[in-house]
Each structure stands twice: as structure tokens, then as C-alpha cells.
PDB file of C-alpha atoms in Angstrom:
ATOM      1  CA  UNK A1053     -44.983-126.485  14.349  1.00 78.00           C
ATOM      2  CA  UNK A1054     -43.786-123.544  17.039  1.00 78.00           C
ATOM      3  CA  UNK A1055     -46.970-121.257  16.858  1.00 81.00           C
ATOM      4  CA  UNK A1056     -47.630-118.206  20.775  1.00 82.00           C
ATOM      5  CA  UNK A1057     -48.988-117.954  23.117  1.00 86.00           C
ATOM      6  CA  UNK A1058     -52.577-117.391  24.348  1.00 85.00           C
ATOM      7  CA  UNK A1059     -52.519-113.289  24.104  1.00 80.00           C
ATOM      8  CA  UNK A1060     -48.640-113.302  23.231  1.00 84.00           C
ATOM      9  CA  UNK A1061     -47.546-111.575  19.615  1.00 80.00           C
ATOM     10  CA  UNK A1062     -50.801-111.842  17.608  1.00 80.00           C
ATOM     11  CA  UNK A1063     -52.139-114.418  19.666  1.00 80.00           C
ATOM     12  CA  UNK A1064     -56.110-113.963  20.529  1.00 85.00           C
ATOM     13  CA  UNK A1065     -56.738-114.975  24.321  1.00 86.00           C
ATOM     14  CA  UNK A1066     -55.579-114.716  27.760  1.00 88.00           C
ATOM     15  CA  UNK A1067     -52.802-116.917  29.814  1.00 89.00           C
ATOM     16  CA  UNK A1068     -54.139-119.029  31.886  1.00 89.00           C
ATOM     17  CA  UNK A1069     -51.603-121.014  34.108  1.00 90.00           C
ATOM     18  CA  UNK A1070     -50.960-123.503  31.610  1.00 92.00           C
ATOM     19  CA  UNK A1071     -54.386-125.186  30.949  1.00 92.00           C
ATOM     20  CA  UNK A1072     -55.142-123.652  28.276  1.00 93.00           C
ATOM     21  CA  UNK A1073     -52.214-123.365  27.069  1.00 94.00           C
ATOM     22  CA  UNK A1074     -51.896-126.890  26.680  1.00 96.00           C
ATOM     23  CA  UNK A1075     -55.745-127.407  25.068  1.00 95.00           C
ATOM     24  CA  UNK A1076     -54.583-125.030  22.441  1.00 94.00           C
ATOM     25  CA  UNK A1077     -51.460-127.092  21.084  1.00 94.00           C
ATOM     26  CA  UNK A1078     -53.170-129.977  21.451  1.00 96.00           C
ATOM     27  CA  UNK A1079     -55.947-128.829  19.112  1.00 94.00           C
ATOM     28  CA  UNK A1080     -52.640-127.587  17.017  1.00 93.00           C
ATOM     29  CA  UNK A1081     -51.537-131.659  17.366  1.00 95.00           C
ATOM     30  CA  UNK A1082     -54.514-133.276  16.456  1.00 94.00           C
ATOM     31  CA  UNK A1083     -55.493-130.704  13.494  1.00 94.00           C
ATOM     32  CA  UNK A1084     -51.563-131.681  12.085  1.00 94.00           C
ATOM     33  CA  UNK A1085     -52.797-135.697  12.490  1.00 94.00           C
ATOM     34  CA  UNK A1086     -55.536-135.192  10.233  1.00 95.00           C
ATOM     35  CA  UNK A1087     -52.553-133.893   7.933  1.00 94.00           C
ATOM     36  CA  UNK A1088     -50.001-135.915   8.253  1.00 94.00           C
ATOM     37  CA  UNK A1089     -51.085-139.262   9.593  1.00 92.00           C
ATOM     38  CA  UNK A1090     -48.168-141.337  11.064  1.00 90.00           C
ATOM     39  CA  UNK A1091     -46.048-138.505  11.544  1.00 88.00           C
ATOM     40  CA  UNK A1092     -43.411-138.640  14.848  1.00 91.00           C
ATOM     41  CA  UNK A1093     -43.873-136.208  17.243  1.00 92.00           C
ATOM     42  CA  UNK A1094     -41.079-134.700  19.490  1.00 93.00           C
ATOM     43  CA  UNK A1095     -42.357-132.324  21.640  1.00 95.00           C
ATOM     44  CA  UNK A1096     -39.889-129.260  22.863  1.00 95.00           C
ATOM     45  CA  UNK A1097     -39.992-125.999  25.442  1.00 96.00           C
ATOM     46  CA  UNK A1098     -37.895-123.791  26.852  1.00 96.00           C
ATOM     47  CA  UNK A1099     -39.469-122.129  30.213  1.00 97.00           C
ATOM     48  CA  UNK A1100     -42.648-122.021  31.056  1.00 96.00           C
ATOM     49  CA  UNK A1101     -42.902-123.544  27.462  1.00 96.00           C
ATOM     50  CA  UNK A1102     -41.557-126.668  29.142  1.00 97.00           C
ATOM     51  CA  UNK A1103     -44.344-126.553  31.302  1.00 97.00           C
ATOM     52  CA  UNK A1104     -46.887-126.296  28.470  1.00 97.00           C
ATOM     53  CA  UNK A1105     -45.722-128.691  27.046  1.00 97.00           C
ATOM     54  CA  UNK A1106     -44.672-131.569  29.431  1.00 97.00           C
ATOM     55  CA  UNK A1107     -48.747-130.839  30.194  1.00 97.00           C
ATOM     56  CA  UNK A1108     -48.810-132.295  26.441  1.00 97.00           C
ATOM     57  CA  UNK A1109     -46.457-134.957  26.369  1.00 97.00           C
ATOM     58  CA  UNK A1110     -49.104-136.504  28.499  1.00 94.00           C
ATOM     59  CA  UNK A1111     -51.753-136.499  26.382  1.00 94.00           C
ATOM     60  CA  UNK A1112     -49.870-137.175  22.680  1.00 94.00           C
ATOM     61  CA  UNK A1113     -47.059-140.013  22.705  1.00 91.00           C
ATOM     62  CA  UNK A1114     -43.673-138.269  21.575  1.00 93.00           C
ATOM     63  CA  UNK A1115     -41.024-140.178  20.226  1.00 92.00           C
ATOM     64  CA  UNK A1116     -39.082-137.140  23.007  1.00 93.00           C
ATOM     65  CA  UNK A1117     -39.330-134.348  25.618  1.00 96.00           C
ATOM     66  CA  UNK A1118     -36.277-131.777  26.107  1.00 97.00           C
ATOM     67  CA  UNK A1119     -37.582-129.230  28.171  1.00 98.00           C
ATOM     68  CA  UNK A1120     -35.414-126.264  27.855  1.00 98.00           C
ATOM     69  CA  UNK A1121     -34.422-124.147  31.264  1.00 98.00           C
ATOM     70  CA  UNK A1122     -38.722-125.910  32.668  1.00 98.00           C
ATOM     71  CA  UNK A1123     -39.389-123.408  35.076  1.00 98.00           C
ATOM     72  CA  UNK A1124     -39.982-125.744  37.555  1.00 98.00           C
ATOM     73  CA  UNK A1125     -39.446-123.295  40.576  1.00 98.00           C
ATOM     74  CA  UNK A1126     -43.159-121.652  39.539  1.00 97.00           C
ATOM     75  CA  UNK A1127     -44.666-124.781  38.084  1.00 97.00           C
ATOM     76  CA  UNK A1128     -46.033-127.734  39.801  1.00 96.00           C
ATOM     77  CA  UNK A1129     -44.640-130.246  37.156  1.00 96.00           C
ATOM     78  CA  UNK A1130     -45.857-134.073  37.170  1.00 95.00           C
ATOM     79  CA  UNK A1131     -43.136-136.097  36.564  1.00 95.00           C
ATOM     80  CA  UNK A1132     -42.299-137.020  32.963  1.00 96.00           C
ATOM     81  CA  UNK A1133     -40.889-140.120  30.506  1.00 95.00           C
ATOM     82  CA  UNK A1134     -37.881-141.832  31.525  1.00 95.00           C
ATOM     83  CA  UNK A1135     -36.284-140.840  28.347  1.00 93.00           C
ATOM     84  CA  UNK A1136     -37.240-137.198  29.113  1.00 96.00           C
ATOM     85  CA  UNK A1137     -34.233-134.773  28.506  1.00 97.00           C
ATOM     86  CA  UNK A1138     -33.710-131.053  30.036  1.00 98.00           C
ATOM     87  CA  UNK A1139     -31.267-128.468  29.493  1.00 98.00           C
ATOM     88  CA  UNK A1140     -30.395-125.488  31.797  1.00 98.00           C
ATOM     89  CA  UNK A1141     -27.600-123.165  32.635  1.00 98.00           C
ATOM     90  CA  UNK A1142     -25.852-123.389  35.121  1.00 98.00           C
ATOM     91  CA  UNK A1143     -26.776-118.972  35.444  1.00 98.00           C
ATOM     92  CA  UNK A1144     -29.310-118.744  35.139  1.00 98.00           C
ATOM     93  CA  UNK A1145     -30.512-115.875  36.773  1.00 98.00           C
ATOM     94  CA  UNK A1146     -34.713-117.066  36.780  1.00 98.00           C
ATOM     95  CA  UNK A1147     -34.897-120.911  38.038  1.00 98.00           C
ATOM     96  CA  UNK A1148     -31.843-121.751  40.039  1.00 98.00           C
ATOM     97  CA  UNK A1149     -29.936-124.419  38.372  1.00 98.00           C
ATOM     98  CA  UNK A1150     -29.413-126.604  41.810  1.00 98.00           C
ATOM     99  CA  UNK A1151     -33.183-126.524  41.535  1.00 98.00           C
ATOM    100  CA  UNK A1152     -33.039-128.125  38.290  1.00 98.00           C
ATOM    101  CA  UNK A1153     -30.491-130.465  38.784  1.00 98.00           C
ATOM    102  CA  UNK A1154     -32.578-131.896  41.773  1.00 98.00           C
ATOM    103  CA  UNK A1155     -35.436-131.705  39.863  1.00 98.00           C
ATOM    104  CA  UNK A1156     -34.512-133.844  37.065  1.00 98.00           C
ATOM    105  CA  UNK A1157     -32.513-136.610  38.847  1.00 97.00           C
ATOM    106  CA  UNK A1158     -35.671-136.917  41.764  1.00 97.00           C
ATOM    107  CA  UNK A1159     -36.223-138.630  37.993  1.00 96.00           C
ATOM    108  CA  UNK A1160     -32.909-139.473  36.866  1.00 97.00           C
ATOM    109  CA  UNK A1161     -33.434-137.814  33.562  1.00 97.00           C
ATOM    110  CA  UNK A1162     -30.597-137.082  31.495  1.00 96.00           C
ATOM    111  CA  UNK A1163     -29.347-133.508  31.719  1.00 97.00           C
ATOM    112  CA  UNK A1164     -27.439-130.697  30.050  1.00 97.00           C
ATOM    113  CA  UNK A1165     -25.891-127.634  31.527  1.00 98.00           C
ATOM    114  CA  UNK A1166     -24.324-125.602  29.649  1.00 98.00           C
ATOM    115  CA  UNK A1167     -21.793-123.185  31.697  1.00 98.00           C
ATOM    116  CA  UNK A1168     -21.645-119.629  31.351  1.00 98.00           C
ATOM    117  CA  UNK A1169     -25.270-119.842  30.352  1.00 98.00           C
ATOM    118  CA  UNK A1170     -28.033-117.181  31.959  1.00 98.00           C
ATOM    119  CA  UNK A1171     -32.033-118.203  31.624  1.00 97.00           C
ATOM    120  CA  UNK A1172     -31.877-116.326  27.901  1.00 97.00           C
ATOM    121  CA  UNK A1173     -28.971-118.029  26.679  1.00 98.00           C
ATOM    122  CA  UNK A1174     -27.542-115.216  25.555  1.00 97.00           C
ATOM    123  CA  UNK A1175     -24.689-115.336  23.540  1.00 98.00           C
ATOM    124  CA  UNK A1176     -24.776-119.298  24.038  1.00 97.00           C
ATOM    125  CA  UNK A1177     -26.837-120.072  22.076  1.00 96.00           C
ATOM    126  CA  UNK A1178     -24.330-122.615  19.362  1.00 97.00           C
ATOM    127  CA  UNK A1179     -24.552-124.557  22.793  1.00 97.00           C
ATOM    128  CA  UNK A1180     -27.963-124.219  22.879  1.00 96.00           C
ATOM    129  CA  UNK A1181     -28.065-125.405  19.040  1.00 95.00           C
ATOM    130  CA  UNK A1182     -25.898-128.602  19.653  1.00 95.00           C
ATOM    131  CA  UNK A1183     -27.091-130.025  23.189  1.00 95.00           C
ATOM    132  CA  UNK A1184     -30.546-129.774  21.584  1.00 90.00           C
ATOM    133  CA  UNK A1185     -29.073-131.768  18.524  1.00 91.00           C
ATOM    134  CA  UNK A1186     -27.733-133.888  20.391  1.00 90.00           C
ATOM    135  CA  UNK A1187     -30.794-134.680  22.453  1.00 89.00           C
ATOM    136  CA  UNK A1188     -33.606-134.943  19.244  1.00 80.00           C
ATOM    137  CA  UNK A1189     -31.578-137.476  16.814  1.00 65.00           C
ATOM    138  CA  UNK A1190     -35.200-137.205  15.568  1.00 62.00           C
TER     139      UNK A1190
END
């Protein structure tokens, strides 16, 4: 699933700094679980979405958590499970790569830096896809 967050695209609501967005995703997950009981979860998010997914992981058991370009300098991330994978561009212009790497290393998380990739991975989507597929053999 890939729903829009509150106020994005045609979605109703207003930005809620991750709190309401997490509640929204949990409601979507519970709806899906009712339709497909026992379905294993893999959670992945990009930037602010990584923040929301890390919060969702506290409420929803998942086989894997993948954080892409996590906005660790913009939001206060809680500790994540030790098997979390962090993917980022080593030329990220919005979230300093050193901050992402330090946050991940403090938790001994696996990291994958995409060489010469900025925050939005322009021109590096093949490399991002490959890193993602390696991170999630789900």
C-alpha cells in the first residue's frame, strides 16, 4: 500500500507532524489485516515517511523496516529494531549524510549509501531500487 499522508494530493486533513499520519496508517493496516489475516508486513518510508513508518513499527509487527533518507535532523526518531535497514544518498542536500550515518551507527543498523545521490535520488533510482531489493527479500 502507498497511501498519501494527510493533506497530500487529494487526501483530506492537515499535516500533524507524524502523530495523525501514524494513526492513519495504523487504521489502513488494521483494515488490510482484517481482509488478509496473517499477511506479513514490511514497512518502508522515505524522508518524513521514514519517520512515520518508524512510529508505525512501534504499533505493528513487521518483518522488516526500511528507512530511506530518514529525516533524522528534522524529527526525533525513537530507537528502531536492530534489523532495520537505512538507505541514503551520500550527497543528500536536505538531511546531512553524516547525521544519517551517525544516527544509524549509534544503533548499529545496517546502512547503504548510494554514491552521488541527493535527497530525491534523481538519476539514481536504479541504484535505489537495487538497494531496496537487497534490503527486503520479503
